[in-house]
Amino acid sequence: MTQRKVRVRFAPSPTGALHIGGVRTALYNYLFAKQHGGDLILRIEDTDSQRFVPGAEAYIIEALTWLGIHFDEGVGFGGNYGPYRQSERRDIYKKYVDQLLASGHAYIAFDTPAELEEKRKAIQNFQYDASTRMQMRNSLTLSEDETKALIESGHQYVVRVKIEPNEDIHVNDLIRGEVVINSSILDDKVLYKSADQLPTYHLANIVDDHLMEVSHVIRGEEWLPSAPLHVLLYRYFGWEETMPQFAHLSLLLKPEGNGKLSKRDGDRLGFPVFPLEWHDPKTGDVSSGYRESGYLPEAVVNFLALLGWNPGNDQEVMSMDELIKAFDLRHCSKSGAKFDYEKGKWFNHQYIQKKDNKEIAALFMPILKAHGVDAEPAYVEKVVGMMKDRVSFIKDLWDVASFFFVAPTEYDEKTRKKRWKEDSAAQLTEFIEVLREHEPFDIESTENAAKAWIESKGYHLGNIMNAARLALVGEGKGPHIFDITEALGKEESIRRIQRAIEVLK
Ligand code: GLU
């Protein structure tokens, strides 16, 4: 077989906000496509009108765009294989449904929901399959004329796949190896519904992967049970030659205990499970998002990439380009990956350090504005450079650095008790003179001048620095004193010390 062009797709159903596990699936598809110089398609699988949620599609596109996961084709991106929304492909599917009916791999069933319910009650573990289908109301038990008459008189029907029992179906999975499943456990899944004239997920998914020339299907583990049916459908259509290769990704697991990571875990433990904030149009509920919680997209990408995959060494901080180069489906884990939120914070911290101070400052500006501070960008940049190693989130810069923008009006009582000595007022009055006379006001020379003065007077360096810190910051925290004075400037530093002397003496 000649090497096919790599074409992969991310195929979400617009049933709500995209879960962080879905984001990881999109990311792995993206990494795989880019590594192989292939195409990534965004296909919207919206054939289940019952579960359609308005706004979900736009949310998915916005979230992935924010993260830097770009599509080559699809809804919102154009391309030659469209339309990419399944609800707009109705006419295409009908032909393939008819093909399966003609070849005897599918049949028409008229059983009403009430009839099915009755069977379920009568037969334990009822499944619509080879063992039961001949007891049901379908084109296998009715005559051709009866079937025709029912359709013509407007009876709703579904088309079901006819699974032959007792056959081993082999699914070759790039992550899991060969998975063998016996066809007897499969049911005759519904492929098409006359009521909305739309195929179900299984048929639409296979037909589209075929028509869109998809080479690899990389998706979540929850779709592994569907894979045997998909393999059969490829065979029934005569498309085995171009059947995509499968790769089913392991689940994202709860941070503690077992089971799949859910929205409830996020609510309970206080972290987002969605990329962007989500306003549920039905319930009005608002769920937090990584973006609104202060995460940098690069950090989210890096964090997710390593949940269930590793580069084969202990490298952790990796840019998108590095991830593209290193990604390998064979290094994806078969077992679930525990969601480690602390690690996510750690990545955000790393990316804040890596990012240009200018960029961080731009993100910090709106937060300053919200606190009523109107600061010069160059000054904000300087403060960010000094303080960013203390935070994991940009919004936390306010907590550690607000004193650079707003002079203290109160002085922390505990610090005052401990750090403000009897002679502090007198010493700081002298310190003001040292500062006033000293020029230039840079960190090093100001520090040298202050130390020379302290030494000549036989004062205690630590005491003076502690009192000065209380005056400048309002409490006992903050960076090196002369970093602070240099940033604040001579005037402001003196003003703050003067005020502290008045208030605290
Ligand atoms: N529509 C499915 C989903 O929501 C797609 C599964 C697949 O990728 O085949 O995940």
Coordinates of C-alpha atoms and ligand atoms in Angstrom, one line a residue:
M1 CA 0.0 0.0 0.0
T2 CA 1.4 3.4 -0.9
Q3 CA 1.8 5.9 1.9
R4 CA -1.3 8.0 2.3
K5 CA -1.3 11.6 3.1
V6 CA -1.9 12.1 6.8
R7 CA -5.4 13.5 7.3
V8 CA -6.9 13.5 10.8
R9 CA -10.0 15.0 12.2
F10 CA -11.3 16.3 15.5
A11 CA -15.0 15.5 15.4
P12 CA -16.9 16.9 18.4
S13 CA -20.6 16.8 18.9
P14 CA -21.9 20.2 19.9
T15 CA -23.6 19.0 23.1
G16 CA -22.0 21.6 25.5
A17 CA -18.7 22.9 26.5
L18 CA -15.7 21.0 25.3
H19 CA -14.3 19.0 28.2
I20 CA -10.5 19.3 28.9
G21 CA -10.2 15.6 27.8
G22 CA -11.7 16.6 24.4
V23 CA -9.2 19.4 24.2
R24 CA -6.4 16.9 24.7
T25 CA -7.8 14.7 21.9
A26 CA -7.8 17.8 19.6
L27 CA -4.3 18.6 20.6
Y28 CA -3.0 15.1 19.9
N29 CA -4.6 15.2 16.5
Y30 CA -3.0 18.5 15.8
L31 CA 0.5 17.4 16.9
F32 CA 0.2 14.3 14.8
A33 CA -1.0 16.2 11.7
K34 CA 1.7 18.8 12.0
Q35 CA 4.5 16.3 12.6
H36 CA 3.5 14.5 9.4
G37 CA 2.9 17.6 7.3
G38 CA -0.7 16.5 7.2
D39 CA -4.1 18.1 7.5
L40 CA -6.3 18.6 10.5
I41 CA -10.1 18.8 9.9
L42 CA -12.8 20.1 12.2
R43 CA -15.9 18.2 11.7
I44 CA -19.0 19.0 13.7
E45 CA -21.0 15.8 14.4
D46 CA -24.4 17.3 15.0
T47 CA -26.8 14.5 13.8
D48 CA -28.3 14.1 17.3
S49 CA -30.7 17.1 17.3
Q50 CA -31.9 16.1 20.8
R51 CA -28.5 16.8 22.3
F52 CA -27.7 19.9 20.2
V53 CA -26.7 22.9 22.4
P54 CA -26.6 26.4 20.8
G55 CA -23.3 28.1 21.2
A56 CA -21.3 24.9 21.7
E57 CA -19.8 24.9 18.2
A58 CA -18.6 28.6 18.5
Y59 CA -17.2 27.7 21.9
I60 CA -15.2 24.8 20.5
I61 CA -13.7 26.9 17.8
E62 CA -12.9 29.8 20.2
A63 CA -11.3 27.5 22.7
L64 CA -9.1 25.7 20.2
T65 CA -8.1 28.9 18.6
W66 CA -7.1 30.4 21.9
L67 CA -4.9 27.3 22.5
G68 CA -3.1 27.6 19.2
I69 CA -4.7 24.5 17.8
H70 CA -5.3 25.4 14.2
F71 CA -7.3 23.6 11.6
D72 CA -6.6 23.2 7.9
E73 CA -10.1 22.5 7.0
G74 CA -13.6 22.3 8.5
V75 CA -16.4 24.3 10.0
G76 CA -15.1 27.9 10.0
F77 CA -12.0 27.0 8.1
G78 CA -13.2 26.1 4.6
G79 CA -11.8 23.2 2.5
N80 CA -12.5 21.0 -0.4
Y81 CA -14.3 18.2 1.4
G82 CA -17.2 20.2 2.8
P83 CA -19.7 20.7 4.1
Y84 CA -18.1 19.8 7.4
R85 CA -21.3 20.0 9.6
Q86 CA -23.0 16.7 9.4
S87 CA -26.5 18.2 9.6
E88 CA -25.6 19.7 6.2
R89 CA -24.7 16.4 4.7
R90 CA -28.1 14.7 4.8
D91 CA -28.2 14.1 1.1
I92 CA -24.8 12.5 1.1
Y93 CA -25.7 9.9 3.7
K94 CA -28.9 8.6 2.2
K95 CA -27.1 7.0 -0.7
Y96 CA -24.9 5.0 1.7
V97 CA -27.8 3.9 3.8
D98 CA -29.4 2.6 0.6
Q99 CA -26.2 0.8 -0.4
L100 CA -26.2 -1.2 2.9
L101 CA -29.9 -2.0 2.5
A102 CA -29.3 -3.2 -1.1
S103 CA -26.3 -5.4 -0.1
G104 CA -28.2 -6.9 2.8
H105 CA -26.0 -5.5 5.5
A106 CA -28.8 -3.4 6.9
Y107 CA -32.6 -3.7 7.3
I108 CA -35.5 -1.5 8.0
A109 CA -37.2 -1.7 11.5
F110 CA -40.6 -0.4 12.5
D111 CA -40.6 -1.2 16.2
T112 CA -42.0 1.6 18.2
P113 CA -40.4 2.8 21.4
A114 CA -43.4 1.1 23.3
E115 CA -42.8 -2.2 21.5
L116 CA -39.1 -2.1 22.3
E117 CA -39.9 -1.4 25.9
E118 CA -42.1 -4.4 26.1
K119 CA -39.4 -6.6 24.7
R120 CA -37.0 -5.3 27.2
K121 CA -39.3 -6.2 29.9
A122 CA -40.1 -9.7 28.5
I123 CA -36.5 -10.7 27.7
Q124 CA -33.7 -10.3 30.2
N125 CA -30.8 -8.3 28.8
F126 CA -32.6 -7.8 25.6
Q127 CA -30.4 -6.8 22.7
Y128 CA -31.6 -6.2 19.2
D129 CA -29.3 -8.7 17.4
A130 CA -29.2 -12.0 15.6
S131 CA -30.9 -13.8 18.5
T132 CA -33.9 -11.5 18.6
R133 CA -34.3 -9.7 15.3
M134 CA -36.6 -12.4 13.9
Q135 CA -39.1 -11.7 16.7
M136 CA -39.3 -8.0 15.8
R137 CA -41.2 -5.9 13.3
N138 CA -38.7 -5.3 10.5
S139 CA -38.0 -5.9 6.9
L140 CA -36.6 -9.3 7.7
T141 CA -39.8 -10.5 9.2
L142 CA -42.3 -8.6 7.0
S143 CA -42.7 -9.2 3.3
E144 CA -41.4 -6.7 0.8
D145 CA -44.8 -5.5 0.1
E146 CA -45.7 -5.0 3.7
T147 CA -42.5 -3.1 4.3
K148 CA -43.2 -0.9 1.3
A149 CA -46.7 -0.2 2.4
L150 CA -45.7 0.8 5.9
I151 CA -43.2 3.3 4.6
E152 CA -45.6 4.7 2.0
S153 CA -48.3 5.1 4.6
G154 CA -45.9 7.3 6.6
H155 CA -44.7 4.9 9.4
Q156 CA -41.5 6.1 10.9
Y157 CA -38.7 3.6 10.8
V158 CA -35.0 3.2 11.5
V159 CA -32.3 1.4 9.5
R160 CA -30.3 -1.1 11.5
V161 CA -27.0 -2.8 10.7
K162 CA -27.3 -6.5 10.4
I163 CA -24.4 -8.0 12.4
E164 CA -23.5 -11.6 11.6
P165 CA -22.9 -13.4 14.9
N166 CA -19.9 -15.4 16.0
E167 CA -17.1 -13.7 14.2
D168 CA -13.9 -12.4 15.7
I169 CA -13.4 -8.8 14.6
H170 CA -9.9 -7.4 14.8
V171 CA -9.2 -3.8 15.5
N172 CA -5.6 -2.7 15.1
D173 CA -5.0 0.1 17.5
L174 CA -1.8 2.1 17.4
I175 CA -1.8 2.5 21.1
R176 CA -3.4 -0.7 22.3
G177 CA -2.2 -3.2 19.7
E178 CA -4.7 -5.7 18.3
V179 CA -8.0 -5.8 20.0
V180 CA -10.3 -8.8 19.2
I181 CA -14.0 -8.6 19.8
N182 CA -16.6 -11.2 19.0
S183 CA -19.5 -9.9 16.9
S184 CA -22.0 -11.7 19.0
I185 CA -21.7 -9.1 21.7
L186 CA -22.6 -6.3 19.3
D187 CA -26.1 -5.2 18.7
D188 CA -27.8 -4.2 15.4
K189 CA -27.1 -0.5 15.9
V190 CA -29.4 2.1 14.4
L191 CA -27.7 3.7 11.5
Y192 CA -30.5 6.0 10.2
K193 CA -33.7 7.5 11.4
S194 CA -36.6 8.4 9.1
A195 CA -38.0 10.8 11.6
D196 CA -35.3 13.4 11.1
Q197 CA -33.9 11.9 7.9
L198 CA -30.5 11.8 9.5
P199 CA -28.0 9.1 10.1
T200 CA -26.7 8.3 13.6
Y201 CA -23.2 8.8 14.7
H202 CA -21.9 5.5 13.5
L203 CA -22.9 5.8 9.9
A204 CA -22.1 9.5 9.5
N205 CA -18.8 9.0 11.2
I206 CA -17.7 6.2 8.8
V207 CA -19.0 7.8 5.7
D208 CA -17.4 11.1 6.4
D209 CA -14.0 9.6 7.4
H210 CA -14.1 7.8 4.1
L211 CA -15.1 10.7 2.0
M212 CA -12.8 13.1 3.8
E213 CA -9.9 10.7 3.2
V214 CA -9.1 10.4 6.9
S215 CA -6.0 8.4 7.4
H216 CA -6.0 8.1 11.2
V217 CA -8.7 8.2 13.8
I218 CA -7.3 9.5 17.1
R219 CA -10.0 9.7 19.7
G220 CA -11.0 9.0 23.3
E221 CA -11.1 5.5 24.7
E222 CA -14.9 5.8 25.1
W223 CA -15.2 5.2 21.4
L224 CA -13.2 1.9 21.5
P225 CA -16.4 -0.1 21.9
S226 CA -17.7 1.4 18.6
A227 CA -14.5 0.4 16.7
P228 CA -15.6 -3.2 15.9
L229 CA -18.8 -1.9 14.3
H230 CA -16.8 0.7 12.4
V231 CA -14.4 -2.0 11.1
L232 CA -17.5 -4.0 9.9
L233 CA -19.0 -1.0 8.2
Y234 CA -15.8 -0.4 6.3
R235 CA -16.0 -3.9 5.1
Y236 CA -19.7 -3.8 4.2
F237 CA -19.0 -0.7 2.1
G238 CA -15.9 -2.3 0.5
W239 CA -13.6 0.4 1.9
E240 CA -11.1 -1.8 3.8
E241 CA -8.2 -0.7 1.6
T242 CA -8.5 2.9 2.9
M243 CA -9.8 2.2 6.4
P244 CA -8.1 4.7 8.8
Q245 CA -5.7 3.5 11.4
F246 CA -7.2 3.7 14.9
A247 CA -5.6 5.1 18.1
H248 CA -7.8 5.3 21.2
L249 CA -6.5 7.5 23.9
S250 CA -6.7 6.6 27.5
L251 CA -9.0 8.5 29.8
L252 CA -8.2 11.4 32.0
L253 CA -8.8 10.2 35.5
K254 CA -9.9 12.0 38.7
P255 CA -7.0 13.5 40.7
E256 CA -7.8 11.1 43.5
G257 CA -9.5 7.7 43.5
N258 CA -10.6 6.0 40.3
G259 CA -12.8 6.9 37.5
K260 CA -13.1 9.5 34.8
L261 CA -12.4 13.1 35.5
S262 CA -15.7 14.9 35.6
K263 CA -17.0 18.4 36.0
R264 CA -18.0 17.6 39.6
D265 CA -14.4 16.8 40.4
G266 CA -13.5 20.3 39.2
D267 CA -16.3 21.9 41.2
R268 CA -15.3 19.9 44.3
L269 CA -11.6 20.5 44.2
G270 CA -11.7 24.0 42.7
F271 CA -10.2 23.7 39.3
P272 CA -11.7 24.2 35.8
V273 CA -12.4 21.3 33.5
F274 CA -13.2 23.5 30.5
P275 CA -10.8 25.5 28.4
L276 CA -13.0 28.7 28.5
E277 CA -15.7 29.8 30.9
W278 CA -19.0 28.2 29.8
H279 CA -22.4 29.7 30.3
D280 CA -24.9 26.8 29.9
P281 CA -27.8 28.2 27.9
K282 CA -30.2 25.7 29.4
T283 CA -29.5 25.9 33.1
G284 CA -27.8 29.3 33.2
D285 CA -24.9 27.7 35.1
V286 CA -21.5 29.2 34.7
S287 CA -18.5 26.9 34.7
S288 CA -15.0 28.2 35.1
G289 CA -12.5 28.0 32.3
Y290 CA -8.7 27.9 32.1
R291 CA -8.5 31.1 30.2
E292 CA -10.6 33.1 32.7
S293 CA -8.7 31.5 35.6
G294 CA -5.5 33.0 34.4
Y295 CA -3.8 30.3 32.5
L296 CA -1.6 31.0 29.6
P297 CA -2.6 28.9 26.6
E298 CA 1.0 27.6 26.2
A299 CA 0.9 26.3 29.7
V300 CA -2.4 24.5 29.2
V301 CA -1.1 22.9 26.0
N302 CA 2.1 21.7 27.6
F303 CA 0.2 20.4 30.6
L304 CA -2.3 18.5 28.5
A305 CA 0.3 17.1 26.1
L306 CA 2.0 15.3 29.0
L307 CA -1.2 13.8 30.4
G308 CA -1.1 10.4 28.9
W309 CA 2.0 10.9 26.7
N310 CA 5.6 11.4 27.4
P311 CA 8.5 12.3 25.1
G312 CA 10.6 9.3 26.2
N313 CA 12.9 11.5 28.4
D314 CA 12.2 13.7 31.4
Q315 CA 11.8 16.9 29.5
E316 CA 8.7 18.7 30.8
V317 CA 8.6 22.3 29.6
M318 CA 8.0 22.0 25.8
S319 CA 6.8 24.5 23.3
M320 CA 4.2 23.6 20.7
D321 CA 7.0 23.2 18.1
E322 CA 8.9 20.9 20.4
L323 CA 5.8 18.9 21.1
I324 CA 5.1 18.6 17.3
K325 CA 8.7 17.2 16.8
A326 CA 8.6 14.8 19.7
F327 CA 5.0 13.5 19.6
D328 CA 4.6 9.8 19.1
L329 CA 1.4 7.8 19.4
R330 CA 3.4 4.8 20.5
H331 CA 4.4 6.7 23.7
C332 CA 0.8 7.3 24.6
S333 CA -0.1 5.3 27.7
K334 CA -2.7 2.6 27.6
S335 CA -3.8 3.2 31.1
G336 CA -5.6 6.4 32.3
A337 CA -3.7 9.5 33.2
K338 CA -4.4 11.0 36.6
F339 CA -5.3 14.7 36.4
D340 CA -2.8 16.6 38.4
Y341 CA -4.0 20.1 38.9
E342 CA -1.0 21.2 40.9
K343 CA 1.1 20.3 37.9
G344 CA -1.0 22.5 35.8
K345 CA -0.2 25.4 38.1
W346 CA 3.4 24.5 38.0
F347 CA 3.3 24.7 34.2
N348 CA 1.6 28.1 34.3
H349 CA 4.4 29.3 36.7
Q350 CA 7.0 28.1 34.2
Y351 CA 5.4 29.9 31.3
I352 CA 5.0 33.1 33.2
Q353 CA 8.8 33.0 33.8
K354 CA 9.5 32.2 30.2
K355 CA 7.3 34.8 28.7
D356 CA 8.5 38.3 27.9
N357 CA 7.8 40.8 30.7
K358 CA 6.2 43.0 28.1
E359 CA 3.6 40.4 27.3
I360 CA 2.9 39.6 31.0
A361 CA 2.6 43.4 31.7
A362 CA 0.0 43.7 28.9
L363 CA -2.0 40.9 30.6
F364 CA -1.5 42.5 34.0
M365 CA -2.6 46.0 32.9
P366 CA -6.4 45.2 32.9
I367 CA -6.1 43.8 36.4
L368 CA -4.4 47.0 37.5
K369 CA -7.1 49.0 35.8
A370 CA -9.7 47.1 37.7
H371 CA -8.0 48.1 40.9
G372 CA -8.1 51.7 39.8
V373 CA -4.5 51.9 38.9
D374 CA -3.4 53.7 35.8
A375 CA 0.3 52.9 35.4
E376 CA 2.9 53.5 32.7
P377 CA 3.5 50.3 30.7
A378 CA 7.3 50.5 31.1
Y379 CA 6.9 50.7 34.9
V380 CA 4.5 47.8 34.9
E381 CA 7.0 45.8 32.9
K382 CA 9.7 46.6 35.4
V383 CA 7.6 45.5 38.3
V384 CA 6.6 42.3 36.5
G385 CA 10.2 41.5 35.9
M386 CA 10.9 41.8 39.6
M387 CA 7.9 39.9 40.9
K388 CA 6.8 37.3 38.4
D389 CA 8.9 34.5 39.9
R390 CA 6.6 34.7 42.9
V391 CA 3.4 33.9 41.1
S392 CA 1.7 31.1 39.2
F393 CA -1.1 33.3 37.9
I394 CA -1.0 36.8 36.5
K395 CA -3.8 37.9 38.7
D396 CA -1.7 37.0 41.8
L397 CA 0.7 39.7 40.8
W398 CA -1.6 42.2 42.4
D399 CA -1.3 40.4 45.7
V400 CA 2.5 40.4 45.7
A401 CA 3.1 43.7 43.9
S402 CA 0.3 46.2 44.6
F403 CA 2.5 48.3 46.8
F404 CA 4.5 49.3 43.7
F405 CA 1.4 51.1 42.5
V406 CA -0.4 52.2 45.7
A407 CA 1.5 53.6 48.7
P408 CA 0.6 51.9 52.0
T409 CA -2.0 53.7 54.1
E410 CA -1.8 51.3 56.9
Y411 CA 1.0 49.3 58.4
D412 CA 0.7 45.7 59.3
E413 CA 0.4 45.5 63.1
K414 CA 2.5 42.4 63.6
T415 CA 5.3 43.6 61.5
R416 CA 5.2 47.0 63.2
K417 CA 5.5 45.4 66.7
K418 CA 8.4 43.3 65.6
R419 CA 10.3 45.6 63.2
W420 CA 9.6 49.2 64.3
K421 CA 12.1 49.9 67.0
E422 CA 12.5 52.8 69.4
D423 CA 15.2 54.5 67.3
S424 CA 13.6 53.6 63.9
A425 CA 12.1 57.0 63.4
A426 CA 15.3 58.8 64.1
Q427 CA 17.4 56.4 61.9
L428 CA 14.9 56.6 59.0
T429 CA 15.0 60.4 59.2
E430 CA 18.7 60.2 58.6
F431 CA 18.2 57.5 55.9
I432 CA 16.0 60.0 54.0
E433 CA 18.9 62.4 53.9
V434 CA 21.2 59.7 52.5
L435 CA 18.6 58.9 49.8
R436 CA 18.0 62.6 49.0
E437 CA 21.6 63.3 48.4
H438 CA 22.5 60.2 46.6
E439 CA 22.7 60.3 42.8
P440 CA 22.2 58.4 40.6
F441 CA 19.5 56.4 42.3
D442 CA 20.3 53.0 40.9
I443 CA 20.2 49.8 43.0
E444 CA 23.8 49.2 43.6
S445 CA 25.2 52.6 44.3
T446 CA 22.3 53.5 46.6
E447 CA 22.8 50.3 48.5
N448 CA 26.5 51.1 48.8
A449 CA 25.8 54.6 50.1
A450 CA 23.3 53.4 52.6
K451 CA 25.6 50.7 53.9
A452 CA 28.5 53.1 54.2
W453 CA 26.3 55.4 56.2
I454 CA 25.1 52.6 58.5
E455 CA 28.6 51.4 59.0
S456 CA 29.9 54.8 59.8
K457 CA 27.2 55.3 62.5
G458 CA 27.5 51.8 63.9
Y459 CA 23.8 51.2 63.3
H460 CA 22.2 47.8 62.8
L461 CA 21.7 47.1 59.1
G462 CA 18.9 44.6 59.5
N463 CA 16.9 46.8 61.8
I464 CA 17.0 49.7 59.4
M465 CA 16.2 47.6 56.4
N466 CA 13.2 46.1 58.2
A467 CA 11.9 49.4 59.3
A468 CA 12.4 50.8 55.8
R469 CA 10.5 47.8 54.3
L470 CA 7.6 48.4 56.6
A471 CA 7.6 52.1 55.5
L472 CA 7.8 51.3 51.8
V473 CA 5.6 48.2 51.6
G474 CA 3.3 48.5 54.6
E475 CA 4.3 45.0 55.7
G476 CA 7.2 42.6 55.9
K477 CA 7.2 41.3 52.4
G478 CA 8.7 42.3 49.1
P479 CA 11.9 42.1 47.2
H480 CA 15.3 43.6 48.1
I481 CA 14.9 47.1 49.5
F482 CA 17.0 48.9 46.9
D483 CA 15.1 47.2 44.1
I484 CA 12.0 48.8 45.6
T485 CA 13.5 52.2 46.1
E486 CA 14.9 52.2 42.6
A487 CA 11.5 51.3 41.1
L488 CA 9.5 53.7 43.2
G489 CA 12.0 56.5 42.5
K490 CA 13.6 58.9 44.9
E491 CA 10.6 61.2 45.5
E492 CA 8.1 58.4 46.2
S493 CA 10.5 56.4 48.4
I494 CA 11.2 59.5 50.5
R495 CA 7.5 60.4 50.7
R496 CA 6.6 56.9 51.9
I497 CA 9.3 56.8 54.6
Q498 CA 8.3 60.3 55.8
R499 CA 4.8 59.2 56.1
A500 CA 5.7 56.1 58.1
I501 CA 7.7 58.1 60.5
E502 CA 4.8 60.4 61.1
V503 CA 2.3 57.7 61.6
L504 CA 4.5 55.2 63.5
K505 CA 6.7 57.4 65.7
Ligands
GLU1 N1 -18.7 12.8 17.7 C1 -17.8 12.0 18.5 C2 -17.4 12.7 19.7 O1 -18.2 13.5 20.1 C3 -16.6 11.6 17.6 C4 -15.9 10.4 18.0 C5 -14.9 10.1 16.9 O2 -13.9 10.8 16.9 O3 -15.1 9.2 16.1 O4 -16.4 12.6 20.3

